[in-house]
PDB file of C-alpha atoms in Angstrom:
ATOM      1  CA  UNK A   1     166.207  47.964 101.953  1.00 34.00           C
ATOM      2  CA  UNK A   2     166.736  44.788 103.253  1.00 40.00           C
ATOM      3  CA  UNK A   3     169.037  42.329 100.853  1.00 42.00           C
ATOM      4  CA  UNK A   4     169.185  38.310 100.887  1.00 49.00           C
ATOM      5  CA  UNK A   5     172.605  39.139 102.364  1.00 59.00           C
ATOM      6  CA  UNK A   6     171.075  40.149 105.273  1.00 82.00           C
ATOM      7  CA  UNK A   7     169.377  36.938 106.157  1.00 94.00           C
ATOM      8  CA  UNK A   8     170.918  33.781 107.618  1.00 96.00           C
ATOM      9  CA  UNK A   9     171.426  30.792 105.720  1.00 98.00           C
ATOM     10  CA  UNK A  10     169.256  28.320 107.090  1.00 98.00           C
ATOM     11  CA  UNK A  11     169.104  24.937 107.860  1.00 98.00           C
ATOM     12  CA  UNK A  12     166.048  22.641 108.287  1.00 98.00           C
ATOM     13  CA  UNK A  13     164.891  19.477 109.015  1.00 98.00           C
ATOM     14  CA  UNK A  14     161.941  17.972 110.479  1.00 97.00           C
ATOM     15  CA  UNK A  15     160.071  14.775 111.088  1.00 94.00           C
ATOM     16  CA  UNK A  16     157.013  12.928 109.919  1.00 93.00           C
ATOM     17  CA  UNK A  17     155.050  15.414 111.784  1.00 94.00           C
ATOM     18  CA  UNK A  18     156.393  18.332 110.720  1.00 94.00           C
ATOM     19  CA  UNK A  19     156.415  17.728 107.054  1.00 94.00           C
ATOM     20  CA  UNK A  20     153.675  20.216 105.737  1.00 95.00           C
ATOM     21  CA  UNK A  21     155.061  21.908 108.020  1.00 97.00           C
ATOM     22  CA  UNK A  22     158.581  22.187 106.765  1.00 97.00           C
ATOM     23  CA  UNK A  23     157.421  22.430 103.020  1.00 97.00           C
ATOM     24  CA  UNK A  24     155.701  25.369 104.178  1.00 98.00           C
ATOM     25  CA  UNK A  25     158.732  26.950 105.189  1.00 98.00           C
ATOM     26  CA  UNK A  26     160.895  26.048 103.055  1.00 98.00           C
ATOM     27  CA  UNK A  27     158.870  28.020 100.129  1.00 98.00           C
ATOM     28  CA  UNK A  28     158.021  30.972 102.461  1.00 98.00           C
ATOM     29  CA  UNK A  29     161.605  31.829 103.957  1.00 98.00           C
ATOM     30  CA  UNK A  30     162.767  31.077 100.212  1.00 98.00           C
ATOM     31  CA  UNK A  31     160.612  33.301  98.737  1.00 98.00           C
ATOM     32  CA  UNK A  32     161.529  35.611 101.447  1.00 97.00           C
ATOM     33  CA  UNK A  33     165.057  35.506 100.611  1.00 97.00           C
ATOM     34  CA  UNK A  34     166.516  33.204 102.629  1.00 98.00           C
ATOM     35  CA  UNK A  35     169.627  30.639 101.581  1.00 98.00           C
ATOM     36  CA  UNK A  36     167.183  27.330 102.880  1.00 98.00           C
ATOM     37  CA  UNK A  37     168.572  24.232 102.908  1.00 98.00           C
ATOM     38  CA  UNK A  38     166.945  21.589 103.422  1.00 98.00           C
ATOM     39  CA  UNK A  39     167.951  18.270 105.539  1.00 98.00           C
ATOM     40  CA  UNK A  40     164.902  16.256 105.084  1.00 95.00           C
ATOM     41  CA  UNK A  41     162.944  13.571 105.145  1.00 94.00           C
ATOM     42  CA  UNK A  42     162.188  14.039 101.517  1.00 90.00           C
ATOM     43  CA  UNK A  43     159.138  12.163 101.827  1.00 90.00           C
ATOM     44  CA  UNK A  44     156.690  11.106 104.188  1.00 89.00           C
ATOM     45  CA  UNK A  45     157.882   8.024 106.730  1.00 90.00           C
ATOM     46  CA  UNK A  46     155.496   7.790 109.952  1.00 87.00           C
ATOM     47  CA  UNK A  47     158.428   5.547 111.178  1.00 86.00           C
ATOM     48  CA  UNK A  48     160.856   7.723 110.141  1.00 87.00           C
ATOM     49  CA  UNK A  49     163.925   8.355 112.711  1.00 91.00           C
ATOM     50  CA  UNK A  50     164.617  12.046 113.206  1.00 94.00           C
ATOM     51  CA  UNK A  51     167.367  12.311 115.145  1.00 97.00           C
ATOM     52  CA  UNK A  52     169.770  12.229 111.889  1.00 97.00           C
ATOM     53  CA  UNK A  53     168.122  14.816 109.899  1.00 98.00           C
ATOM     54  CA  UNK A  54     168.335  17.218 112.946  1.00 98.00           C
ATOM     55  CA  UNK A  55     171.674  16.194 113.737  1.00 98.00           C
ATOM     56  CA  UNK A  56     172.787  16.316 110.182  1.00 98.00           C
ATOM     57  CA  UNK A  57     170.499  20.327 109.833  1.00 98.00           C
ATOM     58  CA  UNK A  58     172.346  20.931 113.127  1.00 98.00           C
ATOM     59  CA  UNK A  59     175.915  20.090 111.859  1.00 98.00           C
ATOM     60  CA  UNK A  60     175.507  21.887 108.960  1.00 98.00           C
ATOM     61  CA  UNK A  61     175.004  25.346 111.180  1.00 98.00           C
ATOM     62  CA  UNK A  62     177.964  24.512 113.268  1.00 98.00           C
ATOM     63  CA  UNK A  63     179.849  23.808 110.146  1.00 98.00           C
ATOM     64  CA  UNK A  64     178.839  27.363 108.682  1.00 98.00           C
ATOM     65  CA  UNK A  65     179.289  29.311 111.704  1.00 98.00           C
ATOM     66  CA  UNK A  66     183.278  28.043 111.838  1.00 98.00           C
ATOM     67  CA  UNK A  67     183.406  29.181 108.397  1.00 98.00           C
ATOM     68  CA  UNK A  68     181.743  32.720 109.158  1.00 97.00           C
ATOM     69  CA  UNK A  69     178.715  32.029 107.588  1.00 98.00           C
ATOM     70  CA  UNK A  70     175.724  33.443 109.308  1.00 97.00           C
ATOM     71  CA  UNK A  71     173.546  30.198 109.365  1.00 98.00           C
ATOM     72  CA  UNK A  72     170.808  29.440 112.213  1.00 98.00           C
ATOM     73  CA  UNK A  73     168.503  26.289 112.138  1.00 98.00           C
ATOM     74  CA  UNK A  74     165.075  25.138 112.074  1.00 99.00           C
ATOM     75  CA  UNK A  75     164.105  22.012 113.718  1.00 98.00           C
ATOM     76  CA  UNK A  76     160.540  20.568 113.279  1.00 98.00           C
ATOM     77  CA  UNK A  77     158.114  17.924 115.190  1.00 97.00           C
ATOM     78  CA  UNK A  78     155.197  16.926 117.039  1.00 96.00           C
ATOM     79  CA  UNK A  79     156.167  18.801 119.471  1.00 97.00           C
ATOM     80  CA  UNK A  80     159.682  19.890 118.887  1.00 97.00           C
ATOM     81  CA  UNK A  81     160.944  18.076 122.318  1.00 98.00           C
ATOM     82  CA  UNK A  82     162.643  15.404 120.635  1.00 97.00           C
ATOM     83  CA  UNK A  83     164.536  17.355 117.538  1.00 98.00           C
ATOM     84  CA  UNK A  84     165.709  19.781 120.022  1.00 98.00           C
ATOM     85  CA  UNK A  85     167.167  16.837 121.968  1.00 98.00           C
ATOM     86  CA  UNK A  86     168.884  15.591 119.207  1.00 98.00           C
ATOM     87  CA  UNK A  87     170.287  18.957 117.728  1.00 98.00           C
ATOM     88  CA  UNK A  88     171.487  19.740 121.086  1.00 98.00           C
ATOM     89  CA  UNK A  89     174.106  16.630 121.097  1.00 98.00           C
ATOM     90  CA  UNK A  90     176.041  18.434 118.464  1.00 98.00           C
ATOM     91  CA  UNK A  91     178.997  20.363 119.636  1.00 98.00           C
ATOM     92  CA  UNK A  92     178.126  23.989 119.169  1.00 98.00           C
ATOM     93  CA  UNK A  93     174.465  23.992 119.224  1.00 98.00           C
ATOM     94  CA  UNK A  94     172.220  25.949 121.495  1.00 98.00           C
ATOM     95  CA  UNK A  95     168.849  24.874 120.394  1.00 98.00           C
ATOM     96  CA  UNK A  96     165.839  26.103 121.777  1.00 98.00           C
ATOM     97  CA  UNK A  97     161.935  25.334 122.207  1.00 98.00           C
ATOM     98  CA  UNK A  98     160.195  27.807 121.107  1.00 98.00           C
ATOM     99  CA  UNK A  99     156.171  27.654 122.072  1.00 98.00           C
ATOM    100  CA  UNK A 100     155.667  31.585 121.730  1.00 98.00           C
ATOM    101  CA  UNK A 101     156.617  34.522 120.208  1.00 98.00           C
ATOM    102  CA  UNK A 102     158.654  35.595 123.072  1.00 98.00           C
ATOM    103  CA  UNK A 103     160.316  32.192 124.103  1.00 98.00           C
ATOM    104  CA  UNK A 104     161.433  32.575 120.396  1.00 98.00           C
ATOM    105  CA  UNK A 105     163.192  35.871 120.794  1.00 98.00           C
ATOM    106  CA  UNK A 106     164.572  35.340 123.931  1.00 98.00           C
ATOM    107  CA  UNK A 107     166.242  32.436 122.605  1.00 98.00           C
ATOM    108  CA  UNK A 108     168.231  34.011 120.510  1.00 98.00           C
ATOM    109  CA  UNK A 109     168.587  37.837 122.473  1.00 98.00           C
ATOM    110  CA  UNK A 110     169.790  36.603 125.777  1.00 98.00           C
ATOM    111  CA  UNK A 111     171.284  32.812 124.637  1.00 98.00           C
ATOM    112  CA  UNK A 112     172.238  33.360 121.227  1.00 98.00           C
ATOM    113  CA  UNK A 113     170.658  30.079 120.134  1.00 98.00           C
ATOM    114  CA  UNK A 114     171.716  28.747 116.828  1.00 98.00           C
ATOM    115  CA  UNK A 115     168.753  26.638 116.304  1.00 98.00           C
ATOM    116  CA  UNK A 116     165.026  26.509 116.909  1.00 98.00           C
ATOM    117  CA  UNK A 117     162.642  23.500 117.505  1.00 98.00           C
ATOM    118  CA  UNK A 118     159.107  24.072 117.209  1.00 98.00           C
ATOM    119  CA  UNK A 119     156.344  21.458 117.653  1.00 97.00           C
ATOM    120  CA  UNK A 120     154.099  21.214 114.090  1.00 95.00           C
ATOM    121  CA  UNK A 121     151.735  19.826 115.947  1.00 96.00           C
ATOM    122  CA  UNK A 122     151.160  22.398 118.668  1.00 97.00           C
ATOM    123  CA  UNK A 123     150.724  25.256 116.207  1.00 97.00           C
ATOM    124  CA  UNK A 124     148.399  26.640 112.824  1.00 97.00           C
ATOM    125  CA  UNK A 125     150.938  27.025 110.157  1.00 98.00           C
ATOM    126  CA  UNK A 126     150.818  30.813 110.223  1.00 98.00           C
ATOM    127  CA  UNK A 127     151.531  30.981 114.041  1.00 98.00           C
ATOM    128  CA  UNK A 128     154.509  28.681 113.595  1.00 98.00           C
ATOM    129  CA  UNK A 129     155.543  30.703 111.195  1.00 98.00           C
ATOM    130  CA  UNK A 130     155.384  34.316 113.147  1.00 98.00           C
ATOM    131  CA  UNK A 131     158.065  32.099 116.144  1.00 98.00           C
ATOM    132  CA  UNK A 132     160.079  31.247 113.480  1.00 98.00           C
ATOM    133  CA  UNK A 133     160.065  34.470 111.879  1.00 98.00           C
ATOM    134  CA  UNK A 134     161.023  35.819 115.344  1.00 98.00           C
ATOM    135  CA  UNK A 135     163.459  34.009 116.130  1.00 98.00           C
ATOM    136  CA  UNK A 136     165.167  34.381 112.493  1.00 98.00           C
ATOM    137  CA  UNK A 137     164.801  38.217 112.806  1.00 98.00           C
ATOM    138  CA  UNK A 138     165.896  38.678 116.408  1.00 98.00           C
ATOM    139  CA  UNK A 139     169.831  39.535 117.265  1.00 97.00           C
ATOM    140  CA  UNK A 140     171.730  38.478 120.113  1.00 98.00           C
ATOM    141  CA  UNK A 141     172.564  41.521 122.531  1.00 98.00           C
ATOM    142  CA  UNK A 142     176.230  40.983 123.473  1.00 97.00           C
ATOM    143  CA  UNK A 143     174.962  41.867 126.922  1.00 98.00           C
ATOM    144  CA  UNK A 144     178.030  40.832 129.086  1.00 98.00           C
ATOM    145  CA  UNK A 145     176.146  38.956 131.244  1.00 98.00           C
ATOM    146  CA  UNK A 146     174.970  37.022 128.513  1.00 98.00           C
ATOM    147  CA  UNK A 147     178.317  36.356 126.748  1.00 98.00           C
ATOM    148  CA  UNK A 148     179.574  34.928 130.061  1.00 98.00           C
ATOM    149  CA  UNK A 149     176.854  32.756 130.860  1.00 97.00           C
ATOM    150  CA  UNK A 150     177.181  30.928 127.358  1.00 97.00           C
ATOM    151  CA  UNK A 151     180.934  30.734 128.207  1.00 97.00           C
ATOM    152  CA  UNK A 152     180.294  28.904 130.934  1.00 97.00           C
ATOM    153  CA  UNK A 153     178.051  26.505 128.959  1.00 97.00           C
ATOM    154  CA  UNK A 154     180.893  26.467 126.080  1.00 96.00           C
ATOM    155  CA  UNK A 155     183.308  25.860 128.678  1.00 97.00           C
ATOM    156  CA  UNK A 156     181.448  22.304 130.312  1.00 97.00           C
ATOM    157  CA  UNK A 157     180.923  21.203 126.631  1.00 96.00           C
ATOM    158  CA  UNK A 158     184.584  21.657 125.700  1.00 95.00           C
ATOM    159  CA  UNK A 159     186.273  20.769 128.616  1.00 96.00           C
ATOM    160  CA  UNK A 160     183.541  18.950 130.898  1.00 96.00           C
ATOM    161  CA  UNK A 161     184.495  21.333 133.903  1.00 97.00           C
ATOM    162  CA  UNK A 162     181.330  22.980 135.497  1.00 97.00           C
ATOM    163  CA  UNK A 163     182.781  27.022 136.360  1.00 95.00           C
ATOM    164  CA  UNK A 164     180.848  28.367 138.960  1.00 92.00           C
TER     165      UNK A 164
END
């Protein structure tokens, strides 16, 4: 039997474009039994500026990872190009695109990304739903290979020094 304990907290924010999107989610992965919490916009904004509420969604996984907290996060768009960006300037993040149920899973199997971006724009609710689903579900594999690869990317991002 699977427990709310089981699940990652998760963090999510979105923009204009992903709203219904986002609301969506919010009730579904709640009702699920996920820990959601959610980084806005609270309400709609067509000018809104993203970039903090995936930044702040983003910093809020890094923040709950230090503290052992299983936490991964959601980031939501037109097309998901732009939160990504933005998620990915915070220290610890590996955020990925996801356009597909595989892109989604190997996100997290072989790069152990911490957050998702998804494009509300490019996708029915329900299908955006099975990536995210996918990606929320889906381990990393500890394969060595991978490990050392995202060592190397930890490494540039801590110290600026590329390691072959």
């Amino acid at each position: 039997m699977t427990t709310s304990s089981d699940f990652p907290r998760v963090h999510i924010a979105t923009d204009h474009a992903g709203m219904e999107l986002s609301a969506h989610l919010v009730a579904h992965l709640t009702a699920k039994g996920y820990d959601v919490v959610d980084h806005g916009p609270k309400a709609y904004d067509a000018l809104d500026d993203y970039p903090s509420f995936c930044i702040n969604a983003a910093l809020a996984v890094v923040a709950d990872q230090a503290a052992g907290v299983h936490a991964l996060g959601i980031v939501l768009g037109g097309s998901g190009n732009g939160e990504q960006i933005a998620a990915n300037k915070v220290k610890g993040v590996r955020a990925a695109l996801a356009w597909n149920l595989s892109t989604a899973t190997l996100a997290r199997e072989h790069n152990d990304a911490n957050v998702v971006a998804v494009g509300g724009r490019q996708h029915s609710v329900d299908e955006a739903t099975e990536i995210i689903e996918a990606f929320l579900q889906e381990p990393f594999s500890n394969d060595e290979r991978h490990v050392r690869r995202i060592g190397k990317i930890a490494a540039y991002e801590n110290t600026g020094k590329v390691i072959a």
